[in-house]
Amino acid sequence: MDDNADTHSALKLPNIIYRPDLQSRRQRGLFALLAGVGWLIWLYLFLPLSTLLGWAFGSERFQAYVIDGHEHSWSSLMIYAVTVVLAGAALLIWAFYNYRRFRHADRRRPPSPLTTERLATSFGVDEAQVARLQQGRVATLYHDAEGNITDIEVMSTPSP
C-alpha cells in the first residue's frame, strides 16, 4: 500500500476552507463571533501579566493622581473615555467605508508564468544552463565569494 496516497487523502481539507465565499452570512458571523470570544479569552489570560506590569511601573501613582486626587480627575477620565470612543468610532467608520468601497474589487493577480529567460536572469546564468538544470535530477552549483553561480555540474541519472 502506498503511504504517500494515504497521507494525501488524510490531509485533504473540505472545499469550504479554500472557498470561504461558499459560507453563508450566518456562518461567517458565527465564526467571527467565535474568533472575537477567543481573542477576549486570550486577552483575559494576560490580565495577571498586565497587573504585574502595572505594579512594576507604578499604578499606585495613577490611583493617587487621577482617582484619589479631586482636582479635575473625573472630568479628565471622562475626556479620556470620550476620546477613546471617538477614535474607535472614527476607525470603525473608516473600516466600513473601505469595506463598501473595495468589497467587490479583487486586485490580486496571479504571478506571471516563470519562463526560462526570467529564471536565467534571476540566477545570473544563461538559458542553456537553466535548461540543463531542469533536465537533470541531481545538480551541484558552485558559487563565488559574493554568492554568484560560477559553475553548474548536472548529473543525469537513468530513469527508473
mmCIF file of C-alpha atoms in Angstrom:
data_model
loop_
_atom_site.group_PDB
_atom_site.id
_atom_site.type_symbol
_atom_site.label_atom_id
_atom_site.label_comp_id
_atom_site.label_asym_id
_atom_site.label_seq_id
_atom_site.Cartn_x
_atom_site.Cartn_y
_atom_site.Cartn_z
ATOM 1 C CA MET A 1 0.000 0.000 0.000
ATOM 2 C CA ASP A 2 1.326 3.444 -0.870
ATOM 3 C CA ASP A 3 1.882 5.570 2.268
ATOM 4 C CA ASN A 4 2.041 8.726 0.166
ATOM 5 C CA ALA A 5 -1.519 8.256 -1.104
ATOM 6 C CA ASP A 6 -2.796 7.701 2.450
ATOM 7 C CA THR A 7 -1.066 10.859 3.651
ATOM 8 C CA HIS A 8 -2.570 12.955 0.867
ATOM 9 C CA SER A 9 -6.084 11.613 1.435
ATOM 10 C CA ALA A 10 -5.789 12.188 5.209
ATOM 11 C CA LEU A 11 -4.727 15.797 4.663
ATOM 12 C CA LYS A 12 -7.494 16.626 2.200
ATOM 13 C CA LEU A 13 -9.419 19.590 3.546
ATOM 14 C CA PRO A 14 -13.001 20.380 2.620
ATOM 15 C CA ASN A 15 -13.539 22.919 -0.163
ATOM 16 C CA ILE A 16 -15.136 25.447 2.165
ATOM 17 C CA ILE A 17 -11.723 26.197 3.683
ATOM 18 C CA TYR A 18 -10.383 27.195 0.301
ATOM 19 C CA ARG A 19 -13.633 28.918 -0.707
ATOM 20 C CA PRO A 20 -14.908 30.960 2.246
ATOM 21 C CA ASP A 21 -17.300 32.682 -0.139
ATOM 22 C CA LEU A 22 -19.329 29.444 -0.027
ATOM 23 C CA GLN A 23 -20.166 30.093 3.620
ATOM 24 C CA SER A 24 -23.491 31.701 4.426
ATOM 25 C CA ARG A 25 -23.633 35.098 6.115
ATOM 26 C CA ARG A 26 -24.769 33.374 9.310
ATOM 27 C CA GLN A 27 -21.758 31.027 9.282
ATOM 28 C CA ARG A 28 -19.322 33.886 8.692
ATOM 29 C CA GLY A 29 -20.944 35.867 11.513
ATOM 30 C CA LEU A 30 -20.799 32.891 13.850
ATOM 31 C CA PHE A 31 -17.132 32.275 13.084
ATOM 32 C CA ALA A 32 -16.344 35.983 13.561
ATOM 33 C CA LEU A 33 -18.141 35.895 16.922
ATOM 34 C CA LEU A 34 -16.225 32.769 17.951
ATOM 35 C CA ALA A 35 -12.951 34.396 16.909
ATOM 36 C CA GLY A 36 -13.812 37.511 18.956
ATOM 37 C CA VAL A 37 -14.674 35.414 22.014
ATOM 38 C CA GLY A 38 -11.414 33.517 21.541
ATOM 39 C CA TRP A 39 -9.440 36.766 21.463
ATOM 40 C CA LEU A 40 -11.202 38.007 24.598
ATOM 41 C CA ILE A 41 -10.390 34.773 26.427
ATOM 42 C CA TRP A 42 -6.798 35.002 25.237
ATOM 43 C CA LEU A 43 -6.519 38.588 26.459
ATOM 44 C CA TYR A 44 -8.152 37.626 29.772
ATOM 45 C CA LEU A 45 -5.323 35.153 30.315
ATOM 46 C CA PHE A 46 -2.870 38.068 30.204
ATOM 47 C CA LEU A 47 -4.559 40.057 32.984
ATOM 48 C CA PRO A 48 -2.097 38.833 35.638
ATOM 49 C CA LEU A 49 0.782 39.976 33.426
ATOM 50 C CA SER A 50 -0.784 43.404 32.933
ATOM 51 C CA THR A 51 -1.321 43.678 36.705
ATOM 52 C CA LEU A 52 2.314 42.786 37.305
ATOM 53 C CA LEU A 53 3.435 45.401 34.758
ATOM 54 C CA GLY A 54 1.148 47.945 36.400
ATOM 55 C CA TRP A 55 2.741 47.326 39.769
ATOM 56 C CA ALA A 56 6.208 47.497 38.221
ATOM 57 C CA PHE A 57 5.528 50.820 36.501
ATOM 58 C CA GLY A 58 3.660 52.452 39.364
ATOM 59 C CA SER A 59 -0.096 52.043 39.040
ATOM 60 C CA GLU A 60 -0.294 53.478 42.561
ATOM 61 C CA ARG A 61 0.698 56.814 41.051
ATOM 62 C CA PHE A 62 -2.255 56.628 38.671
ATOM 63 C CA GLN A 63 -4.581 55.968 41.572
ATOM 64 C CA ALA A 64 -3.043 58.765 43.654
ATOM 65 C CA TYR A 65 -3.066 61.421 40.937
ATOM 66 C CA VAL A 66 -6.162 60.551 38.902
ATOM 67 C CA ILE A 67 -8.616 58.623 41.066
ATOM 68 C CA ASP A 68 -7.877 59.927 44.593
ATOM 69 C CA GLY A 69 -6.930 63.446 43.523
ATOM 70 C CA HIS A 70 -10.092 65.552 43.382
ATOM 71 C CA GLU A 71 -8.773 68.240 41.086
ATOM 72 C CA HIS A 72 -10.380 67.541 37.704
ATOM 73 C CA SER A 73 -9.782 63.789 37.989
ATOM 74 C CA TRP A 74 -13.270 62.608 36.986
ATOM 75 C CA SER A 75 -13.503 65.185 34.251
ATOM 76 C CA SER A 76 -10.118 64.014 32.960
ATOM 77 C CA LEU A 77 -11.314 60.409 32.933
ATOM 78 C CA MET A 78 -14.447 61.466 31.040
ATOM 79 C CA ILE A 79 -12.332 63.317 28.478
ATOM 80 C CA TYR A 80 -10.147 60.212 28.065
ATOM 81 C CA ALA A 81 -13.213 57.992 27.671
ATOM 82 C CA VAL A 82 -14.830 60.286 25.105
ATOM 83 C CA THR A 83 -11.540 60.489 23.189
ATOM 84 C CA VAL A 84 -11.227 56.706 23.099
ATOM 85 C CA VAL A 85 -14.849 56.301 21.956
ATOM 86 C CA LEU A 86 -14.452 58.935 19.226
ATOM 87 C CA ALA A 87 -11.193 57.398 17.999
ATOM 88 C CA GLY A 88 -12.817 53.960 17.938
ATOM 89 C CA ALA A 89 -15.828 55.323 16.060
ATOM 90 C CA ALA A 90 -13.545 57.008 13.524
ATOM 91 C CA LEU A 91 -11.714 53.726 12.934
ATOM 92 C CA LEU A 92 -14.985 51.823 12.540
ATOM 93 C CA ILE A 93 -16.329 54.395 10.080
ATOM 94 C CA TRP A 94 -13.091 54.218 8.080
ATOM 95 C CA ALA A 95 -13.215 50.403 8.059
ATOM 96 C CA PHE A 96 -16.852 50.431 6.916
ATOM 97 C CA TYR A 97 -16.014 52.961 4.185
ATOM 98 C CA ASN A 98 -13.162 50.773 2.917
ATOM 99 C CA TYR A 99 -15.352 47.693 3.067
ATOM 100 C CA ARG A 100 -18.062 49.379 0.983
ATOM 101 C CA ARG A 101 -15.527 50.760 -1.461
ATOM 102 C CA PHE A 102 -13.448 47.618 -2.027
ATOM 103 C CA ARG A 103 -15.813 44.727 -1.261
ATOM 104 C CA HIS A 104 -16.169 43.622 -4.891
ATOM 105 C CA ALA A 105 -12.730 44.664 -6.116
ATOM 106 C CA ASP A 106 -10.218 41.850 -6.149
ATOM 107 C CA ARG A 107 -6.993 43.450 -7.304
ATOM 108 C CA ARG A 108 -4.812 40.458 -6.581
ATOM 109 C CA ARG A 109 -3.352 38.928 -9.694
ATOM 110 C CA PRO A 110 -1.575 35.619 -10.076
ATOM 111 C CA PRO A 111 2.136 35.930 -10.723
ATOM 112 C CA SER A 112 3.200 35.857 -14.334
ATOM 113 C CA PRO A 113 4.489 32.484 -15.534
ATOM 114 C CA LEU A 114 8.118 31.793 -14.785
ATOM 115 C CA THR A 115 9.931 31.485 -18.088
ATOM 116 C CA THR A 116 13.370 30.075 -18.688
ATOM 117 C CA GLU A 117 14.567 33.581 -19.588
ATOM 118 C CA ARG A 118 13.337 35.093 -16.293
ATOM 119 C CA LEU A 119 14.827 32.210 -14.315
ATOM 120 C CA ALA A 120 18.186 32.630 -16.064
ATOM 121 C CA THR A 121 18.169 36.364 -15.360
ATOM 122 C CA SER A 122 17.289 35.751 -11.714
ATOM 123 C CA PHE A 123 20.189 33.344 -11.164
ATOM 124 C CA GLY A 124 22.648 35.185 -13.406
ATOM 125 C CA VAL A 125 23.188 32.271 -15.800
ATOM 126 C CA ASP A 126 22.299 31.695 -19.425
ATOM 127 C CA GLU A 127 19.180 29.933 -20.684
ATOM 128 C CA ALA A 128 21.082 26.840 -21.842
ATOM 129 C CA GLN A 129 22.322 26.237 -18.296
ATOM 130 C CA VAL A 130 18.779 26.617 -16.918
ATOM 131 C CA ALA A 131 17.506 24.096 -19.476
ATOM 132 C CA ARG A 132 20.290 21.680 -18.424
ATOM 133 C CA LEU A 133 19.350 22.160 -14.767
ATOM 134 C CA GLN A 134 15.709 21.459 -15.497
ATOM 135 C CA GLN A 135 16.511 18.219 -17.309
ATOM 136 C CA GLY A 136 18.878 16.809 -14.708
ATOM 137 C CA ARG A 137 17.846 15.192 -11.452
ATOM 138 C CA VAL A 138 20.970 15.938 -9.407
ATOM 139 C CA ALA A 139 22.876 19.205 -9.745
ATOM 140 C CA THR A 140 25.802 20.820 -7.989
ATOM 141 C CA LEU A 141 26.101 24.599 -8.097
ATOM 142 C CA TYR A 142 29.405 26.332 -7.381
ATOM 143 C CA HIS A 143 29.408 29.882 -6.039
ATOM 144 C CA ASP A 144 31.963 32.647 -5.694
ATOM 145 C CA ALA A 145 32.525 34.732 -2.551
ATOM 146 C CA GLU A 146 29.605 37.056 -3.424
ATOM 147 C CA GLY A 147 27.174 34.150 -3.864
ATOM 148 C CA ASN A 148 27.022 34.267 -7.671
ATOM 149 C CA ILE A 149 26.838 30.975 -9.555
ATOM 150 C CA THR A 150 30.179 30.259 -11.202
ATOM 151 C CA ASP A 151 29.745 26.675 -12.426
ATOM 152 C CA ILE A 152 26.982 24.121 -12.758
ATOM 153 C CA GLU A 153 27.504 20.374 -12.746
ATOM 154 C CA VAL A 154 24.467 18.310 -13.709
ATOM 155 C CA MET A 155 24.486 14.559 -13.191
ATOM 156 C CA SER A 156 21.957 12.727 -15.257
ATOM 157 C CA THR A 157 20.675 9.582 -13.610
ATOM 158 C CA PRO A 158 18.812 6.922 -15.531
ATOM 159 C CA SER A 159 15.035 6.952 -15.176
ATOM 160 C CA PRO A 160 13.627 4.029 -13.166
#
